[in-house]
Short mmCIF file of C-alpha atoms and ligand atoms in Angstrom, two decimals:
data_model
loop_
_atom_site.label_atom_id
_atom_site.label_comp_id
_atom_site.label_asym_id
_atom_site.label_seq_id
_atom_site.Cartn_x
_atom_site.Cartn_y
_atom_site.Cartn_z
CA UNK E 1 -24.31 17.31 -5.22
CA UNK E 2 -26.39 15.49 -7.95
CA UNK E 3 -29.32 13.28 -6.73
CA UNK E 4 -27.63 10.03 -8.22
CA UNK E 5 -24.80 10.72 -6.72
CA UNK E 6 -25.44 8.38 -3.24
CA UNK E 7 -23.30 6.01 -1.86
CA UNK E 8 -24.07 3.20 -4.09
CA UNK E 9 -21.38 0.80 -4.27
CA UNK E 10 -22.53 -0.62 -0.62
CA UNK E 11 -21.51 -0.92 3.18
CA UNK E 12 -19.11 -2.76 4.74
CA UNK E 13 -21.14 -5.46 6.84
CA UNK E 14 -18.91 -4.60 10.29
CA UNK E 15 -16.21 -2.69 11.44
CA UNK E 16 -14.50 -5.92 11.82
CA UNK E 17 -14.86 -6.40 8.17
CA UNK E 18 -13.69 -2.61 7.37
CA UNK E 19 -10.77 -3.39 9.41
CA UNK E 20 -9.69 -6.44 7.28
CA UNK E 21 -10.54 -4.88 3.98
CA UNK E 22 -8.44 -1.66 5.03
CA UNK E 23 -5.53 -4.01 6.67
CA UNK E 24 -6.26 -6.08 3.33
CA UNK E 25 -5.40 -2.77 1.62
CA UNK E 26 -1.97 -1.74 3.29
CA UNK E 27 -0.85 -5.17 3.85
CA UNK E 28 0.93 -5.99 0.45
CA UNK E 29 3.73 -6.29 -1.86
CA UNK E 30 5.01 -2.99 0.40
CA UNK E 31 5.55 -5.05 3.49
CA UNK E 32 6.71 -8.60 2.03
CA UNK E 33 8.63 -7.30 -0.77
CA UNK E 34 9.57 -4.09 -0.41
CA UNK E 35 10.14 -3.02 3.34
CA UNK E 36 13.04 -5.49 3.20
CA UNK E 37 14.39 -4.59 0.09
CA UNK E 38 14.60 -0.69 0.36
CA UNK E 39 15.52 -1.39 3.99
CA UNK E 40 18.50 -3.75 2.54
CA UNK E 41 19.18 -0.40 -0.01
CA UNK E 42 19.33 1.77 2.84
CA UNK E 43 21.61 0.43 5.06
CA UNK E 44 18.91 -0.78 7.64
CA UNK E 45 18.46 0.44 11.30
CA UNK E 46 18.49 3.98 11.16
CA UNK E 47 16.10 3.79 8.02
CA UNK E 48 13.44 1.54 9.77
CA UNK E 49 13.42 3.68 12.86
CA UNK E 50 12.74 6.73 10.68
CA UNK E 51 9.84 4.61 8.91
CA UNK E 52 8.74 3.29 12.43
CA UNK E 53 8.89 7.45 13.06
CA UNK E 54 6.70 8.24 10.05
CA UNK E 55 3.99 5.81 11.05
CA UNK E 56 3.42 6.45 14.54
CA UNK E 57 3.56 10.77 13.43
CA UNK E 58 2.55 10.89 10.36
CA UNK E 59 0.80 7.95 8.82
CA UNK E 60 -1.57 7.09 11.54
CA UNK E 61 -3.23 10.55 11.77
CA UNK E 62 -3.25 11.51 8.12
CA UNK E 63 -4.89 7.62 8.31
CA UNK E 64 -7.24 8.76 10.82
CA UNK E 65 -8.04 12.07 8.60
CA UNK E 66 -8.63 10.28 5.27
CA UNK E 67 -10.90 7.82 6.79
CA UNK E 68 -12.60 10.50 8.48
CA UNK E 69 -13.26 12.57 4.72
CA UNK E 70 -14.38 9.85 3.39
CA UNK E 71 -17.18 8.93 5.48
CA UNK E 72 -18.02 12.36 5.54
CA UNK E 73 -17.70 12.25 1.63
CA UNK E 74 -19.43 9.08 1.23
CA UNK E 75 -18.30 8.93 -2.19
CA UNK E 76 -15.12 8.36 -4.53
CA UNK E 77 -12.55 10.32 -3.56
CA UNK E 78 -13.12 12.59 -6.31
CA UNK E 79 -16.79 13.40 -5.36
CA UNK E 80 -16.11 12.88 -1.76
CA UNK E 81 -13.72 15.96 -2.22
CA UNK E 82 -16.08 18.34 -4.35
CA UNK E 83 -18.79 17.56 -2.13
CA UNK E 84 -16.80 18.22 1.17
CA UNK E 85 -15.57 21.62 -0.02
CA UNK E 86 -19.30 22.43 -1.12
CA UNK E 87 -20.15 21.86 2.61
CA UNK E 88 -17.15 23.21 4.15
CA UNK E 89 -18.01 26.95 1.41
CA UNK E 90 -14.18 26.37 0.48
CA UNK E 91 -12.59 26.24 -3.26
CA UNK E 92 -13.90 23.67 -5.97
CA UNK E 93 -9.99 22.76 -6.18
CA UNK E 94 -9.64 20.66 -3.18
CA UNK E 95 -11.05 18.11 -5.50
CA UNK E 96 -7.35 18.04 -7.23
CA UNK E 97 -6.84 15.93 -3.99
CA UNK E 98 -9.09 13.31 -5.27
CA UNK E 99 -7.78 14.02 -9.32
CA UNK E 100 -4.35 13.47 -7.80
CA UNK E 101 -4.87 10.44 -5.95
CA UNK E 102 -7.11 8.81 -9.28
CA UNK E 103 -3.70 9.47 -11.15
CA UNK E 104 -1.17 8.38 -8.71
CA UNK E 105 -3.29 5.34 -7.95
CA UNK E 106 -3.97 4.24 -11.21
CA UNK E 107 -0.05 4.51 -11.93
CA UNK E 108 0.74 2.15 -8.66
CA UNK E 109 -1.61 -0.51 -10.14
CA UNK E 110 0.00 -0.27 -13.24
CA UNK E 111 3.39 -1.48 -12.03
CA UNK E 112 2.09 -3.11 -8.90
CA UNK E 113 0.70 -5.53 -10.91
CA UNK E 114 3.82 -6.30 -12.95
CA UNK E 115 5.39 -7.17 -9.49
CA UNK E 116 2.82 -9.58 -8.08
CA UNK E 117 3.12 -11.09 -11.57
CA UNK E 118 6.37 -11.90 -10.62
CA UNK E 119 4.59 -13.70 -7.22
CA UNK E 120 2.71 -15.20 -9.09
CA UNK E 121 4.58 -17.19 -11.49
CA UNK E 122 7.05 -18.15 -8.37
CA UNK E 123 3.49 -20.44 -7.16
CA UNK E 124 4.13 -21.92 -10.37
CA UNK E 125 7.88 -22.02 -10.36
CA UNK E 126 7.55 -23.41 -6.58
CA UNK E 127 7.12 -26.69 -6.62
CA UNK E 128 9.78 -27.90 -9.28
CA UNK E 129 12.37 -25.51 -9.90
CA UNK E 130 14.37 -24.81 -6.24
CA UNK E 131 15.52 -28.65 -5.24
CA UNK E 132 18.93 -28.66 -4.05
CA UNK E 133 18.40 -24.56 -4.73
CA UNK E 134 21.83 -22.51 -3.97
CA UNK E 135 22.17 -19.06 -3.90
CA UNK E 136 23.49 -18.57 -7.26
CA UNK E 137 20.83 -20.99 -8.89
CA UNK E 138 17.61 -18.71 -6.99
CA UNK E 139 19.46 -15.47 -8.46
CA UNK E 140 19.63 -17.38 -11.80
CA UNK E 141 16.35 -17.86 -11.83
CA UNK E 142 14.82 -14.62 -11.05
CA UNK E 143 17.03 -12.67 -13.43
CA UNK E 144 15.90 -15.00 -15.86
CA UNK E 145 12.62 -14.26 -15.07
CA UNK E 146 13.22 -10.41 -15.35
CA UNK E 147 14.98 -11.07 -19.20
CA UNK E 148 11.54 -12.99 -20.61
CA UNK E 149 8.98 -10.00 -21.15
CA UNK E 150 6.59 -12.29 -22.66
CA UNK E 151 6.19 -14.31 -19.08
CA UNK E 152 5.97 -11.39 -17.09
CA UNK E 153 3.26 -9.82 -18.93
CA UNK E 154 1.26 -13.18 -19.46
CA UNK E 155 1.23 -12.78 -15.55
CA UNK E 156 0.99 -8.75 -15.21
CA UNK E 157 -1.95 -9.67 -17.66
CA UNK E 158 -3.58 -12.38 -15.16
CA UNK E 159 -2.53 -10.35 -12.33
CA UNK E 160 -4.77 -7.26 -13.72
CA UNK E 161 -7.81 -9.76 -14.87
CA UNK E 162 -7.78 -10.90 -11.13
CA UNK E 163 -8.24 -7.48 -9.83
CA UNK E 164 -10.34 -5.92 -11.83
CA UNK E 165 -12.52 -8.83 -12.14
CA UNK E 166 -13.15 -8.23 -8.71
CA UNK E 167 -13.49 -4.74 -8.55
CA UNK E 168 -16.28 -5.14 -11.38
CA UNK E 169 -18.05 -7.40 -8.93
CA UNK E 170 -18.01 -4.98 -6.01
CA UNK E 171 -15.45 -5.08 -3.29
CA UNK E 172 -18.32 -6.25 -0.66
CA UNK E 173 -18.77 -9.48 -2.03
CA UNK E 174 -15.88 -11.31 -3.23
CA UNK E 175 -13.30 -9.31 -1.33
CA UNK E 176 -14.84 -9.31 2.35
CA UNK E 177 -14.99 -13.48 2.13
CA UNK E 178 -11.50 -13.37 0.52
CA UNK E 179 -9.76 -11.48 3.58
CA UNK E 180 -11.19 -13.44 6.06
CA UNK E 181 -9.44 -16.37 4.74
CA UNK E 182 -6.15 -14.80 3.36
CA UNK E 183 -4.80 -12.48 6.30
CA UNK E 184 -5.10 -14.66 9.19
CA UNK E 185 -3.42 -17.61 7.20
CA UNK E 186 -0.73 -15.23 5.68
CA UNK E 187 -0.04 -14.61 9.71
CA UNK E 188 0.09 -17.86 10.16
CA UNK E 189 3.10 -18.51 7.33
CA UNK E 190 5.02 -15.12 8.15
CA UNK E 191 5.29 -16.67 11.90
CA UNK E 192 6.62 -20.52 10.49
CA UNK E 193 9.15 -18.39 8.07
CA UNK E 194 9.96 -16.59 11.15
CA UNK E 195 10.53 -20.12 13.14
CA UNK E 196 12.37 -21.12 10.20
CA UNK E 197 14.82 -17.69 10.16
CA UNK E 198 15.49 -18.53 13.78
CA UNK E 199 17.04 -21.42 13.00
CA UNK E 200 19.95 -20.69 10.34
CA UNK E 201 21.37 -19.47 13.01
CA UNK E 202 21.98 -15.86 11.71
CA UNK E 203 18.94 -14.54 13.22
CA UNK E 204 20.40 -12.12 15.63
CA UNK E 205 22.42 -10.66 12.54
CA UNK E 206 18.90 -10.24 11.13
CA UNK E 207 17.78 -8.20 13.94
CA UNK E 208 21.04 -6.19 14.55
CA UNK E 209 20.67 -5.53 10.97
CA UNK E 210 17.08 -3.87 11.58
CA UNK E 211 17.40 -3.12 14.41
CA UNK E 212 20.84 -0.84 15.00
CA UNK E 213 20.54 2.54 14.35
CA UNK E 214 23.81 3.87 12.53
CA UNK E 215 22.41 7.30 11.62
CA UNK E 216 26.03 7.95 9.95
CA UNK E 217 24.35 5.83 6.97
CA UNK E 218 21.13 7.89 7.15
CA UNK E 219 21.25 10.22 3.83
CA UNK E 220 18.24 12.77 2.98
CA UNK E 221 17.45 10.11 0.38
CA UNK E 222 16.63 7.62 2.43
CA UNK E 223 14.84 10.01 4.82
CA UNK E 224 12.11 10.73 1.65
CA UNK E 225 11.99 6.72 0.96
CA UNK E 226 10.90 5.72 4.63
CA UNK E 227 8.49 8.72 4.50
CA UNK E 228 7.36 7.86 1.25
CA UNK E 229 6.97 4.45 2.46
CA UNK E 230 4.95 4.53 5.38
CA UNK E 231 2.80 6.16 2.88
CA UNK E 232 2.24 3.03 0.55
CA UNK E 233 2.45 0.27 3.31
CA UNK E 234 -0.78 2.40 4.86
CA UNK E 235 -2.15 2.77 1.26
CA UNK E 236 -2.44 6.61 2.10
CA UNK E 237 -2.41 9.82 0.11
CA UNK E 238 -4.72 8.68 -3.18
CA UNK E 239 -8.14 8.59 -1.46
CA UNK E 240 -7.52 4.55 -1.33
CA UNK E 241 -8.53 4.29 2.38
CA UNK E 242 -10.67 7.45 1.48
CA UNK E 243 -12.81 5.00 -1.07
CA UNK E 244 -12.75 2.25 1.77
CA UNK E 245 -14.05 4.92 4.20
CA UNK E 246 -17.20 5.99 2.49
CA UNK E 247 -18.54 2.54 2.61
CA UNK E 248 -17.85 2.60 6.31
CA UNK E 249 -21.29 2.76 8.86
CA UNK E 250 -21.34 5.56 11.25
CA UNK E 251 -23.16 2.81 13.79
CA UNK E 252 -23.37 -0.54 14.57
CA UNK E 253 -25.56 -2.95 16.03
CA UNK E 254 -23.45 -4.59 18.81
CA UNK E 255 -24.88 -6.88 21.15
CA UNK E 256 -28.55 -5.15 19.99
CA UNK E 257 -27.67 -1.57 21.02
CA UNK E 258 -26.51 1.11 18.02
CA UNK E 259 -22.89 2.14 18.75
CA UNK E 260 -21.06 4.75 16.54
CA UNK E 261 -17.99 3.05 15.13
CA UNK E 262 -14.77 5.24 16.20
CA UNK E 263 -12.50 5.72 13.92
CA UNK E 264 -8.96 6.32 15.72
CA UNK E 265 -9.03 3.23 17.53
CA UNK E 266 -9.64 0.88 14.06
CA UNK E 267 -6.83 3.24 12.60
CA UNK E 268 -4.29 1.90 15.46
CA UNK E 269 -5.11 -1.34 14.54
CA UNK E 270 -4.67 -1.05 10.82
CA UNK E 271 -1.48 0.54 11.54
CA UNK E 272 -0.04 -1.64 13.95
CA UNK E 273 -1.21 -5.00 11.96
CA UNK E 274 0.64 -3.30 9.23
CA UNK E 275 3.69 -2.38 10.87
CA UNK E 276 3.88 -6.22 12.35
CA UNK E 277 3.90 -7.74 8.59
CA UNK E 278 6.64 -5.41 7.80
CA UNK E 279 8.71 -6.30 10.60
CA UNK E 280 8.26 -10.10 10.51
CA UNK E 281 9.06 -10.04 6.52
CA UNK E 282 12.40 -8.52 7.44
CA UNK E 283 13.09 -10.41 10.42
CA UNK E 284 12.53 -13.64 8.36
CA UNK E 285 14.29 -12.55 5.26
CA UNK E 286 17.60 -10.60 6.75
CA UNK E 287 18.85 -14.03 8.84
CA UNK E 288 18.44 -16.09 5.52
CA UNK E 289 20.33 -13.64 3.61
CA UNK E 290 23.30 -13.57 5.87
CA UNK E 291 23.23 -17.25 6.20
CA UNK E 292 23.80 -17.33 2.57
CA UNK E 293 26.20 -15.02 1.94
CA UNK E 294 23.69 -12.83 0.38
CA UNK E 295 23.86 -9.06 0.02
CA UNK E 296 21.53 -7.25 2.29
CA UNK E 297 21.35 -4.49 -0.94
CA UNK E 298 20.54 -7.08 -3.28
CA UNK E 299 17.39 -4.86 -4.83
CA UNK E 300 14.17 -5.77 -6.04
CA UNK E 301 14.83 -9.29 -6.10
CA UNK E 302 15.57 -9.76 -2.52
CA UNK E 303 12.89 -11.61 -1.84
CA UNK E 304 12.44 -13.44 -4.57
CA UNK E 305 15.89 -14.78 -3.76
CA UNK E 306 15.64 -15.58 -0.23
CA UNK E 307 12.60 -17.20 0.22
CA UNK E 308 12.80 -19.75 -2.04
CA UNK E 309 16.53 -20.69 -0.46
CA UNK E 310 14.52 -21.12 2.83
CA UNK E 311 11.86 -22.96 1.75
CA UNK E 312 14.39 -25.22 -0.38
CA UNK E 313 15.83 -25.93 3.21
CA UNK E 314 13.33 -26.76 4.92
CA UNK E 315 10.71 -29.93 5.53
CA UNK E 316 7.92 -29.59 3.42
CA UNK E 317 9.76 -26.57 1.64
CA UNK E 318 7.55 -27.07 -1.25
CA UNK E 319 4.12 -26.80 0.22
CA UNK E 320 5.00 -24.26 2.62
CA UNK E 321 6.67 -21.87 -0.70
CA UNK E 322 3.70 -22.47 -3.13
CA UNK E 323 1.46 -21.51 -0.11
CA UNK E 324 3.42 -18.76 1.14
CA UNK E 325 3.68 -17.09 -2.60
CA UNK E 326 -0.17 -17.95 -3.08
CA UNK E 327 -0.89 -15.74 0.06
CA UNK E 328 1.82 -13.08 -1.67
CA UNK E 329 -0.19 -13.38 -4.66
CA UNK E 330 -3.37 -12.56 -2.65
CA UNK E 331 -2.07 -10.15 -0.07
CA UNK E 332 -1.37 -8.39 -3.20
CA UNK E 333 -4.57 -8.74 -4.74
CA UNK E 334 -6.25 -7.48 -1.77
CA UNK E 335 -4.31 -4.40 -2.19
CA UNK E 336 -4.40 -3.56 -5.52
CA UNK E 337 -8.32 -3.86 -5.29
CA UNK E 338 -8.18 -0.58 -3.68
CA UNK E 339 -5.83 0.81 -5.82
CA UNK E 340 -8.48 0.41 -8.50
CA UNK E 341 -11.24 1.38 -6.19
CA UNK E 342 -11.65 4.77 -6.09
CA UNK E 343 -11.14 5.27 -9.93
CA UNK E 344 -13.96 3.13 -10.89
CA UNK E 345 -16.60 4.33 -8.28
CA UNK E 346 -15.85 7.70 -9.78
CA UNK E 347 -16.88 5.87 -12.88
CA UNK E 348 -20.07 4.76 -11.63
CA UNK E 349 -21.32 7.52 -9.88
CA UNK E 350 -20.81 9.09 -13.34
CA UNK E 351 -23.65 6.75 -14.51
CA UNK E 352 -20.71 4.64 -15.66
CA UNK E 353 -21.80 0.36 -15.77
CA UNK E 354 -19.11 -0.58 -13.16
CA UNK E 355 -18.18 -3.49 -15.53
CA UNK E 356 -17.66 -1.80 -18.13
CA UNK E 357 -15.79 0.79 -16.01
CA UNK E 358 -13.14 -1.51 -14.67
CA UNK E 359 -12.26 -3.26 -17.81
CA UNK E 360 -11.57 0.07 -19.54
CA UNK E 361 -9.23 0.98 -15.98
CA UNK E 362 -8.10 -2.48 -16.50
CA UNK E 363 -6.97 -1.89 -20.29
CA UNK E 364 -4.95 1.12 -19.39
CA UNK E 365 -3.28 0.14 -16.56
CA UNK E 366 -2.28 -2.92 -18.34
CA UNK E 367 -0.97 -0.88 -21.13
CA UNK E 368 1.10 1.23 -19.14
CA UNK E 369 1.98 -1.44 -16.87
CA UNK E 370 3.90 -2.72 -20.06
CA UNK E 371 6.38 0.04 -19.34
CA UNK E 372 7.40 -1.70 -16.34
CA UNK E 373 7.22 -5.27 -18.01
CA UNK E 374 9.78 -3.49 -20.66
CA UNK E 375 12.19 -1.98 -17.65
CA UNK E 376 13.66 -4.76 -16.73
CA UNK E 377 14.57 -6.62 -20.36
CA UNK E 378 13.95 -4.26 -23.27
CA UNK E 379 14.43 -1.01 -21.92
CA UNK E 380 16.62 -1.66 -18.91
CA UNK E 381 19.79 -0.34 -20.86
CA UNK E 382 21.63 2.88 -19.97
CA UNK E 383 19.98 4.94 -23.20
CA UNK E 384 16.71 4.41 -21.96
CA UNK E 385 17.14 5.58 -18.35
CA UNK E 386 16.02 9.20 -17.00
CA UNK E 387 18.61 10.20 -13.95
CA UNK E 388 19.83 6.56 -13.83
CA UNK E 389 16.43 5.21 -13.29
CA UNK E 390 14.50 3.11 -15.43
CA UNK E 391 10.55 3.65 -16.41
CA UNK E 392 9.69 1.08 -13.81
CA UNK E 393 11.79 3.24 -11.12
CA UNK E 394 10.80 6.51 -12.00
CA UNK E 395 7.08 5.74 -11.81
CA UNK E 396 7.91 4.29 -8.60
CA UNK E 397 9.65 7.33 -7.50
CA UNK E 398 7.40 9.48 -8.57
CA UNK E 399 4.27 8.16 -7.17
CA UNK E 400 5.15 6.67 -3.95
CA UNK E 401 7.88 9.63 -2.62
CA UNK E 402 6.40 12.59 -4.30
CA UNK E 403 2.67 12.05 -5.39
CA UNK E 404 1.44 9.98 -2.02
CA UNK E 405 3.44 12.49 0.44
CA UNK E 406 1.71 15.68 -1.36
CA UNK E 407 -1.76 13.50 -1.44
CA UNK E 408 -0.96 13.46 2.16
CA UNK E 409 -0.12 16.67 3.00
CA UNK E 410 -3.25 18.17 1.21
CA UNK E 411 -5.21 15.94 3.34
CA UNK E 412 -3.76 17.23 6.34
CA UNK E 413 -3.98 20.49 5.65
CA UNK E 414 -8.10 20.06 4.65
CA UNK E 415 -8.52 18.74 7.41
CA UNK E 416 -7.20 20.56 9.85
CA UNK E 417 -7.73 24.00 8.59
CA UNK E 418 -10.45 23.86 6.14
CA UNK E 419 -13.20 21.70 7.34
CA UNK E 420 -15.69 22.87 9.66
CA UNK E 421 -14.17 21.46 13.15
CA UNK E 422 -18.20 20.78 14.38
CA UNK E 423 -17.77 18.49 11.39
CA UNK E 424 -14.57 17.05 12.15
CA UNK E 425 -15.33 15.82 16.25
CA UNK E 426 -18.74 14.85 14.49
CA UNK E 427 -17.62 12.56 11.94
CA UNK E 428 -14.33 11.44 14.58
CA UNK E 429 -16.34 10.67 17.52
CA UNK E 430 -13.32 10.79 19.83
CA UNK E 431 -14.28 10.76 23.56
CA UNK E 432 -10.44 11.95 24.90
CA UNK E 433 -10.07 15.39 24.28
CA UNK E 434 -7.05 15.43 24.91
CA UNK E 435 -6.41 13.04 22.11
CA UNK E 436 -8.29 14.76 19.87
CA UNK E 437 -6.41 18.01 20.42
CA UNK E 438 -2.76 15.95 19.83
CA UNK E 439 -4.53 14.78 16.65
CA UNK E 440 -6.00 18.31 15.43
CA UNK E 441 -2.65 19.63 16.32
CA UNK E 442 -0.81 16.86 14.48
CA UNK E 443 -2.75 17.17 11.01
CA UNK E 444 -3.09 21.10 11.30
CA UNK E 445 0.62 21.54 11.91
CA UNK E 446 3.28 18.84 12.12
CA UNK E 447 2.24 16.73 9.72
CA UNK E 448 2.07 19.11 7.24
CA UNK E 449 5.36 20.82 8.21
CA UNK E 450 7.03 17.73 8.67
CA UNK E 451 6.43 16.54 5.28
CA UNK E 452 7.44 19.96 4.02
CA UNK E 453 11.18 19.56 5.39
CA UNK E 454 11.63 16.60 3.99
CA UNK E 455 10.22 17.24 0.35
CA UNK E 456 12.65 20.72 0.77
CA UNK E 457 15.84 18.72 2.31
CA UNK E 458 15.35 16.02 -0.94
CA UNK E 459 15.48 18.57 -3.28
CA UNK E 460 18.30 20.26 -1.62
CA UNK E 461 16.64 23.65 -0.52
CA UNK E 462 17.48 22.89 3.21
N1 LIG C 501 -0.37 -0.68 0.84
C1 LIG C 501 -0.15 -1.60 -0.21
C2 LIG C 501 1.14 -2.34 0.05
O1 LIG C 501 1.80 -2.11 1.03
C3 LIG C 501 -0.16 -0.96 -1.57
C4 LIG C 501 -1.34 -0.11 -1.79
C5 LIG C 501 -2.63 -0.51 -1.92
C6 LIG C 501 -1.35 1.30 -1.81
N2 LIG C 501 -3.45 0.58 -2.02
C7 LIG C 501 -2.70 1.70 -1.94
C8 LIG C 501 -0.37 2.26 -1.69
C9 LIG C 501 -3.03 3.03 -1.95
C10 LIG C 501 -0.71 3.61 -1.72
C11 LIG C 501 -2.03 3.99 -1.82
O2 LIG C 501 1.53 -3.18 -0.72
#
């Protein structure tokens, strides 16, 4: 490890404040937008209780082990990994975990940003265009939104200014002020949407929707997508939470006596936080789709169908939609912060000016970002698509079923079977040993196993 090389992007100033910057991280476009909409693609029950599955077996310990590397680490992901196999006398190429991640992360921001976009010009759209909305006027709208590629990348390009402007600050200042603000009034919305939903009188089709579990519908497809989902709604798998780790104190000063901060039980509440958004989003969005006649599989757009329908409905419609996309907008932002996180503090701890570092990340995830832009106008014809999926989708595919599972997986398998385990109930701290055995067990063997079958069933070997 080089001398420069010290944690010097800064510490979070609590665990209070790690725990909103890391729930700031997972809670996203993946809960609001896209937990309904793949849920809607997949038929619904069975699929969420396979994603509730993956969370509570998968995602929280592989959470609990990436947090755990990177405090160890105390670096970007990328150093944080070199570093740790230094310690741990195993091979240099356990940094491909952090090389990985840097790649698949920097590929999520690219089209993550393109979506927001799409959030954000609905704050705009908001308060004029959905009076007297129906359903075929909100669908109108969106797809016309899709066809102009000039609007969506004026916003992709805002979108991407926004976040890297405030990576190139440094995620403690702007960012920790931001989320204490933005999650708890997000909350706040989700629950009046949810009031609302109650009220069209469809909300109990909502919930059987979710909530019945017709495993005839449950294809190996769909068992990859909630896997590979429960993997972006946690932001794990690219050294994200990794990043957000390494500025994490071992201690703090509570009530005037040093305490070490435990990591397992700030994991359950990141995951659980998490887990509520996504639930709440569907449980508000399913009931208005039904009362409209909607189709639960309507794609991509659900969202930006539904919601404005509601909010077109109901008192104050307008105030409460331009909030509620405002806090999409930043619920996003918060997110994609981390995405580009980890790549720039590899920057800087290669003597890199962070500035200067996240405008170049910025350029080039804008630039391939315009891939997605193009998907859905330009390039959304037949002749352009790869296995009937367009740029947009394969990137999508690629990164969040394939790259953040394997991310995953290698992170398991580190650290259960390569770091030193004095090392391990060091940096963990965990008092019940009996918890920490279900956990060791867990990341040395069923997680990794677990993911294996269903990588092998997708592709058809089993
Ligand atoms: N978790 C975020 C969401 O649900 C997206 C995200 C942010 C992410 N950082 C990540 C996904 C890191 C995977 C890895 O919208």
């Amino acid at each position: 490890m080089k001398k420069e090389m010290k944690p010097v992007h800064g510490v979070w100033a609590s665990r209070w404040v790690f725990i909103l910057a890391a729930t700031g991280s997972a809670v996203g476009l993946g809960n609001i937008w896209k937990f309904p909409y793949i849920t809607g693609d997949y038929g619904g029950g069975a699929f969420v209780l396979v994603y509730l599955a993956c969370i509570l077996i998968i995602g929280i310990p592989v959470m609990t082990a990436e947090i755990m590397l990177g405090r160890r680490g105390g670096m970007s992901p990328i150093h944080s990994m070199q570093a740790l196999a230094k310690q741990a006398e195993a091979k240099k190429s356990w940094s491909l975990i952090g090389y990985m991640g840097a790649l698949a992360g920097f590929f999520i921001l690219s089209f993550y940003s393109v979506v927001a976009g799409w959030a954000l010009y609905y704050v705009f759209k908001m308060p004029t265009a959905f009076a007297g909305a129906t359903a075929e006027s909100v669908g109108a709208t969106f797809d016309g939104l899709l066809a102009a590629p000039y609007t969506l990348t004026a916003m992709h390009f805002v979108f991407m200014v926004m976040t890297m402007g405030v990576v190139a600050f440094g995620v403690n200042k702007g960012l920790e002020r931001m989320v204490r603000i933005v999650m708890p009034l997000l909350f706040l919305l989700l629950a009046i949407l949810l009031g609302y939903a109650a009220t069209t009188g469809h909300f109990s089709d909502g919930l059987a929707f979710l909530f019945t579990f017709d495993f005839s519908k449950l294809t190996s497809e769909a068992v990859i997508v909630a896997m590979g989902h429960s993997f972006f709604t946690l932001s794990l798998g690219l050294g994200a939470i990794m990043a957000y780790g390494a500025y994490m104190p071992r201690e703090m000063i509570v009530g005037g006596v040093k305490k070490p901060v435990s990591i397992g039980s700030t994991v359950l509440i990141i995951a659980l936080l998490d887990t509520l958004v996504a639930l709440v989003a569907g449980m508000a969005i399913f009931p208005i789709v039904f009362a409209n006649g909607l189709e639960p599989s309507a794609g991509p757009g659900l969202m930006f169908v539904t919601l404005p329908l509601a909010f077109s409905a109901m008192p104050m419609g307008v105030l409460f939609g331009t909030l509620f996309f405002v806090l999409v907008v930043c619920a996003a932002w918060s997110s994609s912060i981390s995405l580009g996180e980890p790549l720039v503090a590899w920057l800087v701890e290669r003597s890199w000016n962070r500035v200067k570092a996240s405008v170049l990340i910025g350029v080039l995830a804008f630039v391939l970002g315009m891939g997605s832009v193009w998907s859905f106008n330009i390039f959304a014809g037949a002749e352009y698509k790869l296995f009937d999926r367009t740029f947009f989708d394969l990137l999508e595919y690629l990164t969040t079923n394939i790259m953040l599972p394997l991310g995953g997986l290698l992170i398991a398998i580190y650290a259960g079977w390569v770091m030193k385990e004095t090392h391990v109930r060091k940096e963990l701290g965990m008092k019940n040993f009996k918890l920490y055995m279900v956990w060791r067990a867990v990341v040395r063997i069923f997680a990794p196993l677990a993911i294996a079958v269903v990588f092998l069933n997708a592709l058809g070997v089993i």
